[in-house]
Amino acid sequence: MLAGLLITGCGLQKQNRLGADDHRFAAFYSDYLARSGVGSREGQPANDMELNAAGLDSLFARHGLDRMRFDARLRIYSQNPELWRKVLEEVRTNLRSTP
């Protein structure tokens, strides 16, 4: 029984590790927030990219995403709050490292 719990626990840890799609999503979301002015430090202007449909499409392309993949990741994160937390931690790290 103990072995079963250990195997299950290891599986959950691997499941909550960030994969390539998670890193891509975190990079996109970090860029989106920075360009929308969230996370900009006082006295520093937000990036001036317009976040209309064309601007978002450009941002998706820059990060190798499209709306379908984006929506699929959101569904995954809504079902796995621990994974979403890890993505947000990476976003926070990305925003802090942005000059």
mmCIF file with all atom_site columns, C-alpha atoms in Angstrom, residues 14-71:
data_model
loop_
_atom_site.group_PDB
_atom_site.id
_atom_site.type_symbol
_atom_site.label_atom_id
_atom_site.label_alt_id
_atom_site.label_comp_id
_atom_site.label_asym_id
_atom_site.label_entity_id
_atom_site.label_seq_id
_atom_site.pdbx_PDB_ins_code
_atom_site.Cartn_x
_atom_site.Cartn_y
_atom_site.Cartn_z
_atom_site.occupancy
_atom_site.B_iso_or_equiv
_atom_site.pdbx_formal_charge
_atom_site.auth_seq_id
_atom_site.auth_comp_id
_atom_site.auth_asym_id
_atom_site.auth_atom_id
_atom_site.pdbx_PDB_model_num
ATOM 1  C CA . LYS A 1 14 ? 5.717  15.012 -12.498 1.00 0.00 ? 14 LYS A CA 1
ATOM 2  C CA . GLN A 1 15 ? 2.238  16.087 -13.566 1.00 0.00 ? 15 GLN A CA 1
ATOM 3  C CA . ASN A 1 16 ? 2.712  19.470 -11.897 1.00 0.00 ? 16 ASN A CA 1
ATOM 4  C CA . ARG A 1 17 ? 6.127  20.165 -13.405 1.00 0.00 ? 17 ARG A CA 1
ATOM 5  C CA . LEU A 1 18 ? 6.121  22.836 -16.063 1.00 0.00 ? 18 LEU A CA 1
ATOM 6  C CA . GLY A 1 19 ? 6.452  21.533 -19.580 1.00 0.00 ? 19 GLY A CA 1
ATOM 7  C CA . ALA A 1 20 ? 7.360  23.389 -22.753 1.00 0.00 ? 20 ALA A CA 1
ATOM 8  C CA . ASP A 1 21 ? 3.744  24.523 -23.292 1.00 0.00 ? 21 ASP A CA 1
ATOM 9  C CA . ASP A 1 22 ? 3.597  25.853 -19.728 1.00 0.00 ? 22 ASP A CA 1
ATOM 10 C CA . HIS A 1 23 ? 6.838  27.818 -20.173 1.00 0.00 ? 23 HIS A CA 1
ATOM 11 C CA . ARG A 1 24 ? 5.538  29.197 -23.478 1.00 0.00 ? 24 ARG A CA 1
ATOM 12 C CA . PHE A 1 25 ? 2.261  30.209 -21.831 1.00 0.00 ? 25 PHE A CA 1
ATOM 13 C CA . ALA A 1 26 ? 4.119  31.848 -18.921 1.00 0.00 ? 26 ALA A CA 1
ATOM 14 C CA . ALA A 1 27 ? 6.335  33.800 -21.339 1.00 0.00 ? 27 ALA A CA 1
ATOM 15 C CA . PHE A 1 28 ? 3.278  34.935 -23.311 1.00 0.00 ? 28 PHE A CA 1
ATOM 16 C CA . TYR A 1 29 ? 1.378  35.933 -20.177 1.00 0.00 ? 29 TYR A CA 1
ATOM 17 C CA . SER A 1 30 ? 4.407  37.778 -18.768 1.00 0.00 ? 30 SER A CA 1
ATOM 18 C CA . ASP A 1 31 ? 4.793  39.690 -22.019 1.00 0.00 ? 31 ASP A CA 1
ATOM 19 C CA . TYR A 1 32 ? 1.066  40.449 -22.113 1.00 0.00 ? 32 TYR A CA 1
ATOM 20 C CA . LEU A 1 33 ? 1.069  41.789 -18.546 1.00 0.00 ? 33 LEU A CA 1
ATOM 21 C CA . ALA A 1 34 ? 4.210  43.863 -19.106 1.00 0.00 ? 34 ALA A CA 1
ATOM 22 C CA . ARG A 1 35 ? 2.767  45.391 -22.276 1.00 0.00 ? 35 ARG A CA 1
ATOM 23 C CA . SER A 1 36 ? -0.520 46.168 -20.577 1.00 0.00 ? 36 SER A CA 1
ATOM 24 C CA . GLY A 1 37 ? 1.298  48.043 -17.825 1.00 0.00 ? 37 GLY A CA 1
ATOM 25 C CA . VAL A 1 38 ? 0.891  45.448 -15.095 1.00 0.00 ? 38 VAL A CA 1
ATOM 26 C CA . GLY A 1 39 ? 4.141  44.962 -13.320 1.00 0.00 ? 39 GLY A CA 1
ATOM 27 C CA . SER A 1 40 ? 5.748  48.127 -14.649 1.00 0.00 ? 40 SER A CA 1
ATOM 28 C CA . ARG A 1 41 ? 7.592  49.994 -11.998 1.00 0.00 ? 41 ARG A CA 1
ATOM 29 C CA . GLU A 1 42 ? 6.569  53.463 -10.976 1.00 0.00 ? 42 GLU A CA 1
ATOM 30 C CA . GLY A 1 43 ? 7.978  56.027 -13.345 1.00 0.00 ? 43 GLY A CA 1
ATOM 31 C CA . GLN A 1 44 ? 8.552  53.487 -16.101 1.00 0.00 ? 44 GLN A CA 1
ATOM 32 C CA . PRO A 1 45 ? 6.189  53.620 -19.059 1.00 0.00 ? 45 PRO A CA 1
ATOM 33 C CA . ALA A 1 46 ? 4.407  50.472 -20.111 1.00 0.00 ? 46 ALA A CA 1
ATOM 34 C CA . ASN A 1 47 ? 5.405  49.015 -23.452 1.00 0.00 ? 47 ASN A CA 1
ATOM 35 C CA . ASP A 1 48 ? 3.415  50.839 -26.099 1.00 0.00 ? 48 ASP A CA 1
ATOM 36 C CA . MET A 1 49 ? 2.153  47.841 -28.086 1.00 0.00 ? 49 MET A CA 1
ATOM 37 C CA . GLU A 1 50 ? -1.543 48.161 -28.666 1.00 0.00 ? 50 GLU A CA 1
ATOM 38 C CA . LEU A 1 51 ? -3.387 45.182 -27.194 1.00 0.00 ? 51 LEU A CA 1
ATOM 39 C CA . ASN A 1 52 ? -6.162 45.025 -29.759 1.00 0.00 ? 52 ASN A CA 1
ATOM 40 C CA . ALA A 1 53 ? -6.901 41.888 -31.805 1.00 0.00 ? 53 ALA A CA 1
ATOM 41 C CA . ALA A 1 54 ? -3.953 42.463 -34.157 1.00 0.00 ? 54 ALA A CA 1
ATOM 42 C CA . GLY A 1 55 ? -1.623 43.176 -31.237 1.00 0.00 ? 55 GLY A CA 1
ATOM 43 C CA . LEU A 1 56 ? -2.711 40.004 -29.470 1.00 0.00 ? 56 LEU A CA 1
ATOM 44 C CA . ASP A 1 57 ? -2.252 37.969 -32.637 1.00 0.00 ? 57 ASP A CA 1
ATOM 45 C CA . SER A 1 58 ? 1.265  39.380 -32.931 1.00 0.00 ? 58 SER A CA 1
ATOM 46 C CA . LEU A 1 59 ? 1.950  38.467 -29.305 1.00 0.00 ? 59 LEU A CA 1
ATOM 47 C CA . PHE A 1 60 ? 0.584  34.938 -29.833 1.00 0.00 ? 60 PHE A CA 1
ATOM 48 C CA . ALA A 1 61 ? 2.819  34.509 -32.892 1.00 0.00 ? 61 ALA A CA 1
ATOM 49 C CA . ARG A 1 62 ? 5.881  35.804 -31.035 1.00 0.00 ? 62 ARG A CA 1
ATOM 50 C CA . HIS A 1 63 ? 5.398  33.111 -28.409 1.00 0.00 ? 63 HIS A CA 1
ATOM 51 C CA . GLY A 1 64 ? 4.395  30.287 -30.730 1.00 0.00 ? 64 GLY A CA 1
ATOM 52 C CA . LEU A 1 65 ? 0.786  30.199 -29.542 1.00 0.00 ? 65 LEU A CA 1
ATOM 53 C CA . ASP A 1 66 ? -2.598 30.555 -31.160 1.00 0.00 ? 66 ASP A CA 1
ATOM 54 C CA . ARG A 1 67 ? -5.983 31.099 -29.589 1.00 0.00 ? 67 ARG A CA 1
ATOM 55 C CA . MET A 1 68 ? -6.847 27.395 -29.639 1.00 0.00 ? 68 MET A CA 1
ATOM 56 C CA . ARG A 1 69 ? -3.661 26.384 -27.797 1.00 0.00 ? 69 ARG A CA 1
ATOM 57 C CA . PHE A 1 70 ? -4.115 29.292 -25.399 1.00 0.00 ? 70 PHE A CA 1
ATOM 58 C CA . ASP A 1 71 ? -7.681 28.235 -24.581 1.00 0.00 ? 71 ASP A CA 1
#
